[in-house]
Amino acid sequence: MSEFLPFALPDIGDDEINEVLDSLRSGWLTTGPKTRRFEDDFAGFVGDGIEAIAVNSATSGLHLALEAAGIGPGDEVITTTYTFTATAEVVRYLGADPVLVDIDPSTFNIDPARIESSLTPRTKAIIPVHFAGLSCDMDAVLAIARKHGLKVVEDAAHALPTTCNGRLIGSLASDATVYSFYATKTITTGEGGMVVTRNPELARRCRVMRLHGISRDAFDRYTSNKPSWHYEVVAPGCKYNMTDVAASLGIHQLKKAWAFQERRAAMAARYDAAFAGLPLILPPHAPAGDIHAWHLYVVRLSDDSPVTRERFIEQMAEKGIGCSVHFIPLHLHPYWRDRYSLSPEEFPAAQKSYERAVSLPLFTRMRDEDLDRVIAAVRQILS
Ligand SMILES: *Cc1c(COP(=O)(O)O)cnc(C)c1O
């Protein structure tokens, strides 16, 4: 049998490798000039007037953004059950409560109608998640936030690059947007993340809290007339800074972001064409003129599928192909289920989608033969 085809693999080239070697030789291993360059490049990528704060994960970035947005004990933050636990756990870090809502089954994204019906006097923010790289209905999310005075922090872990009404995610009217550069994401630094915002106060707070609550304003002020060892701690901050070794990868990955997206979109189109007529619900597409990042290609088995989802994934593995499931909704995990007394009946769309969902391999290093192998295996199992 041919070699095992994993569900995802990073795409690291010589430019990334040489940049890492350059960092190792330079003596700058932790946050330094490469991190600054990656931040500048990233801000330029997203748009005019954007500030970018590099961190060691999207989880860290979401924590910083929510803290900077003023979320604290007793607050409620509305998000989707159909996400990774990081989206909601950061709300708990701050002593606030995530309020999980169901998805629109046609997109896997948070259902704006359910945001409205979940509002309480404690609601302070919304975290939309652009599932698989398809934008949420941000017009609706931002309208609800404006009407009720709520903060919006976008979880864009899947959404580089994604557009909404022709505008890049990250450049919309949210308070902050957070990207992930985890090894399986559309661009990677191994581990890493980025917070972007147009709000200079929010950016400043994220920078302070990213590194032990050390105030840069105070630091800069003192470096001019105090010895260089002097600094001031103004809050109990975190240790969330990105290293220059990671940023070395990010600088070159970012340059390839559009080429990666084109390759992913082409692979998704190939899957779509090959799977027409099979007992599958194919992934939703972006509206005409908009861009889907295609971080994931998630199919759902139809009611008339000859196999269960579990059996489908087993049979794919027997054929040497790795699949995954995105996501096990939060309401099914013991911590969230028990802490908030959640039951599947409250999330019928997410529950049904989860029970049938399979993420097929989709990564830029896949060759056409790899795609053909996946297509042949899916056809064999389902016909
Ligand atoms: C991967 C992921 C995260 C966390 O990203 P890290 O960089 O690993 O912290 C958050 N939200 C979603 C939806 C993700 O898929």
Short mmCIF file of C-alpha atoms in Angstrom, two decimals, residues 71-307:
data_model
loop_
_atom_site.label_atom_id
_atom_site.label_comp_id
_atom_site.label_asym_id
_atom_site.label_seq_id
_atom_site.Cartn_x
_atom_site.Cartn_y
_atom_site.Cartn_z
CA ILE A 71 -14.12 41.49 29.82
CA GLY A 72 -14.03 40.40 33.47
CA PRO A 73 -15.69 38.40 36.23
CA GLY A 74 -19.45 37.98 35.88
CA ASP A 75 -19.58 39.03 32.22
CA GLU A 76 -21.11 36.85 29.53
CA VAL A 77 -19.53 36.33 26.12
CA ILE A 78 -21.58 34.77 23.33
CA THR A 79 -19.89 32.30 21.00
CA THR A 80 -20.61 29.17 19.01
CA THR A 81 -20.63 25.61 20.36
CA TYR A 82 -19.10 24.53 17.03
CA THR A 83 -15.51 25.52 17.74
CA PHE A 84 -12.29 24.47 19.44
CA THR A 85 -12.27 24.76 23.22
CA ALA A 86 -9.71 27.62 23.08
CA THR A 87 -12.43 30.04 21.89
CA ALA A 88 -14.39 29.55 25.10
CA GLU A 89 -11.65 28.70 27.61
CA VAL A 90 -10.15 32.20 27.37
CA VAL A 91 -13.48 33.60 28.60
CA ARG A 92 -13.11 31.43 31.71
CA TYR A 93 -9.50 32.67 32.24
CA LEU A 94 -11.08 36.10 32.85
CA GLY A 95 -13.73 34.78 35.25
CA ALA A 96 -16.46 35.42 32.68
CA ASP A 97 -18.97 32.91 31.28
CA PRO A 98 -19.17 31.80 27.65
CA VAL A 99 -22.76 31.49 26.41
CA LEU A 100 -22.75 28.88 23.67
CA VAL A 101 -25.22 29.11 20.81
CA ASP A 102 -26.15 26.92 17.87
CA ILE A 103 -24.99 27.27 14.25
CA ASP A 104 -26.66 27.91 10.95
CA PRO A 105 -26.44 24.37 9.48
CA SER A 106 -25.89 25.73 5.98
CA THR A 107 -22.57 27.40 6.96
CA PHE A 108 -21.44 25.81 10.30
CA ASN A 109 -21.16 29.43 11.53
CA ILE A 110 -22.87 31.07 14.50
CA ASP A 111 -26.56 31.79 13.86
CA PRO A 112 -27.10 35.55 14.41
CA ALA A 113 -30.75 34.99 15.38
CA ARG A 114 -29.55 32.88 18.29
CA ILE A 115 -27.13 35.59 19.40
CA GLU A 116 -30.09 37.96 19.83
CA SER A 117 -32.13 35.42 21.77
CA SER A 118 -29.17 34.71 24.12
CA LEU A 119 -28.56 38.32 25.17
CA THR A 120 -28.86 39.11 28.89
CA PRO A 121 -27.97 42.22 30.92
CA ARG A 122 -24.57 40.51 31.57
CA THR A 123 -23.68 40.09 27.88
CA LYS A 124 -20.51 42.04 27.10
CA ALA A 125 -19.05 40.55 23.92
CA ILE A 126 -19.43 38.21 20.96
CA ILE A 127 -16.72 35.90 19.55
CA PRO A 128 -17.67 34.88 16.00
CA VAL A 129 -15.61 32.00 14.58
CA HIS A 130 -15.15 31.85 10.79
CA PHE A 131 -15.45 28.08 10.55
CA ALA A 132 -13.16 26.37 8.01
CA GLY A 133 -12.31 29.79 6.57
CA LEU A 134 -15.82 30.91 5.55
CA SER A 135 -16.81 34.29 6.97
CA CYS A 136 -19.64 34.54 9.48
CA ASP A 137 -22.51 36.90 8.65
CA MET A 138 -20.52 39.82 10.04
CA ASP A 139 -23.09 42.44 8.98
CA ALA A 140 -25.57 40.77 11.32
CA VAL A 141 -23.03 40.18 14.13
CA LEU A 142 -21.75 43.77 14.03
CA ALA A 143 -25.29 45.20 13.87
CA ILE A 144 -26.29 43.26 17.01
CA ALA A 145 -23.08 44.39 18.76
CA ARG A 146 -23.67 48.06 17.85
CA LYS A 147 -27.31 47.93 18.93
CA HIS A 148 -26.47 46.44 22.33
CA GLY A 149 -23.07 48.04 22.97
CA LEU A 150 -21.13 44.76 22.83
CA LYS A 151 -17.47 44.15 22.01
CA VAL A 152 -16.61 41.86 19.09
CA VAL A 153 -13.43 39.76 19.04
CA GLU A 154 -13.24 37.59 15.92
CA ASP A 155 -11.68 34.13 16.14
CA ALA A 156 -9.99 34.09 12.74
CA ALA A 157 -7.91 30.96 13.44
CA HIS A 158 -9.22 29.52 10.12
CA ALA A 159 -9.64 32.76 8.22
CA LEU A 160 -6.35 33.75 6.57
CA PRO A 161 -7.19 34.97 4.01
CA THR A 162 -10.99 35.30 4.10
CA THR A 163 -13.17 38.18 2.93
CA CYS A 164 -16.61 39.41 3.95
CA ASN A 165 -18.37 41.69 1.45
CA GLY A 166 -15.05 42.10 -0.31
CA ARG A 167 -13.14 43.18 2.81
CA LEU A 168 -10.47 41.07 4.48
CA ILE A 169 -11.35 39.59 7.84
CA GLY A 170 -9.27 41.63 10.27
CA SER A 171 -10.20 44.94 8.63
CA LEU A 172 -13.87 44.99 9.67
CA ALA A 173 -15.39 47.12 12.45
CA SER A 174 -14.70 44.57 15.23
CA ASP A 175 -12.65 45.46 18.31
CA ALA A 176 -9.99 42.86 17.50
CA THR A 177 -9.36 39.83 15.28
CA VAL A 178 -7.12 36.92 16.26
CA TYR A 179 -5.28 34.52 13.91
CA SER A 180 -3.59 31.19 14.63
CA PHE A 181 -0.31 29.97 13.16
CA TYR A 182 -0.54 26.49 14.68
CA ALA A 183 1.10 23.78 12.54
CA THR A 184 -2.13 22.74 10.77
CA LYS A 185 -3.43 26.24 10.00
CA THR A 186 -3.30 27.99 6.59
CA ILE A 187 0.04 29.63 7.46
CA THR A 188 2.20 28.45 10.34
CA THR A 189 4.97 29.45 12.72
CA GLY A 190 4.80 26.07 14.53
CA GLU A 191 3.01 27.72 17.42
CA GLY A 192 1.95 31.34 17.13
CA GLY A 193 -0.81 33.86 16.71
CA MET A 194 -1.55 37.49 15.87
CA VAL A 195 -3.97 40.04 17.29
CA VAL A 196 -4.99 42.83 14.91
CA THR A 197 -6.98 45.93 15.80
CA ARG A 198 -7.58 49.52 14.71
CA ASN A 199 -7.86 50.62 18.33
CA PRO A 200 -4.50 51.99 19.59
CA GLU A 201 -5.54 51.71 23.26
CA LEU A 202 -6.48 48.06 22.82
CA ALA A 203 -3.20 47.41 20.98
CA ARG A 204 -1.22 49.09 23.74
CA ARG A 205 -2.90 47.01 26.44
CA CYS A 206 -2.26 43.78 24.50
CA ARG A 207 1.43 44.69 24.15
CA VAL A 208 1.74 45.39 27.87
CA MET A 209 -0.08 42.22 28.91
CA ARG A 210 1.77 40.10 26.35
CA LEU A 211 4.99 40.52 28.33
CA HIS A 212 4.50 40.45 32.10
CA GLY A 213 2.56 43.73 32.30
CA ILE A 214 5.73 45.68 31.60
CA SER A 215 4.69 49.11 30.36
CA ARG A 216 6.54 50.06 27.21
CA ASP A 217 5.48 53.70 27.63
CA ALA A 218 7.16 53.69 31.03
CA PHE A 219 10.05 51.67 29.62
CA ASP A 220 10.63 54.10 26.72
CA ARG A 221 10.27 57.09 29.00
CA TYR A 222 12.85 55.73 31.40
CA THR A 223 15.29 54.44 28.82
CA SER A 224 15.83 58.01 27.71
CA ASN A 225 16.99 59.21 31.13
CA LYS A 226 17.42 56.08 33.27
CA PRO A 227 19.80 53.12 32.91
CA SER A 228 18.81 50.48 30.37
CA TRP A 229 18.08 47.87 33.07
CA HIS A 230 15.14 49.91 34.39
CA TYR A 231 11.49 48.97 33.71
CA GLU A 232 8.07 49.24 35.32
CA VAL A 233 5.44 46.56 35.93
CA VAL A 234 1.94 48.03 35.75
CA ALA A 235 -0.19 44.83 35.79
CA PRO A 236 0.09 41.07 36.42
CA GLY A 237 0.68 40.26 32.76
CA CYS A 238 1.30 37.08 30.79
CA LYS A 239 4.25 35.49 28.97
CA TYR A 240 2.71 35.38 25.50
CA ASN A 241 5.40 36.94 23.26
CA MET A 242 6.34 35.43 19.90
CA THR A 243 9.98 34.36 19.34
CA ASP A 244 12.08 35.56 16.40
CA VAL A 245 12.59 31.90 15.46
CA ALA A 246 8.80 31.57 14.99
CA ALA A 247 8.52 34.97 13.29
CA SER A 248 11.19 33.83 10.79
CA LEU A 249 8.73 31.22 9.57
CA GLY A 250 5.82 33.67 9.64
CA ILE A 251 7.52 36.32 7.47
CA HIS A 252 7.82 33.88 4.56
CA GLN A 253 4.57 32.00 5.17
CA LEU A 254 2.68 35.30 4.98
CA LYS A 255 4.19 36.06 1.57
CA LYS A 256 2.68 32.78 0.34
CA ALA A 257 -0.76 33.28 1.91
CA TRP A 258 -2.51 34.16 -1.36
CA ALA A 259 -0.81 31.38 -3.32
CA PHE A 260 -1.72 28.89 -0.58
CA GLN A 261 -5.34 30.09 -0.69
CA GLU A 262 -5.49 29.64 -4.47
CA ARG A 263 -4.11 26.12 -4.20
CA ARG A 264 -6.56 25.23 -1.42
CA ALA A 265 -9.50 26.66 -3.39
CA ALA A 266 -8.46 24.68 -6.47
CA MET A 267 -8.22 21.46 -4.42
CA ALA A 268 -11.64 22.13 -2.86
CA ALA A 269 -13.13 22.66 -6.34
CA ARG A 270 -11.62 19.36 -7.45
CA TYR A 271 -13.21 17.56 -4.48
CA ASP A 272 -16.55 19.27 -5.13
CA ALA A 273 -16.63 18.13 -8.76
CA ALA A 274 -15.56 14.58 -7.89
CA PHE A 275 -18.11 14.15 -5.08
CA ALA A 276 -21.20 15.42 -6.92
CA GLY A 277 -23.85 12.72 -6.78
CA LEU A 278 -22.44 10.92 -3.72
CA PRO A 279 -24.49 10.78 -0.48
CA LEU A 280 -22.63 13.77 0.94
CA ILE A 281 -23.45 17.35 1.86
CA LEU A 282 -20.55 19.30 0.35
CA PRO A 283 -19.00 22.25 2.20
CA PRO A 284 -20.64 25.67 1.86
CA HIS A 285 -18.97 28.21 -0.40
CA ALA A 286 -18.37 31.92 0.05
CA PRO A 287 -20.92 34.22 -1.61
CA ALA A 288 -19.96 35.30 -5.16
CA GLY A 289 -17.00 37.71 -5.05
CA ASP A 290 -15.88 36.66 -1.57
CA ILE A 291 -12.89 34.53 -0.57
CA HIS A 292 -12.98 31.33 1.47
CA ALA A 293 -9.63 30.46 3.11
CA TRP A 294 -10.39 26.70 2.80
CA HIS A 295 -8.51 25.85 5.99
CA LEU A 296 -10.75 22.78 6.17
CA TYR A 297 -12.81 20.74 3.70
CA VAL A 298 -15.64 19.32 5.80
CA VAL A 299 -18.22 17.02 4.24
CA ARG A 300 -21.28 15.66 6.02
CA LEU A 301 -22.60 12.16 5.30
CA SER A 302 -26.20 12.27 4.08
CA ASP A 303 -29.04 10.30 5.68
CA ASP A 304 -28.75 7.74 2.85
CA SER A 305 -25.00 7.15 3.32
CA PRO A 306 -24.25 3.38 3.32
CA VAL A 307 -21.85 3.79 6.29
#
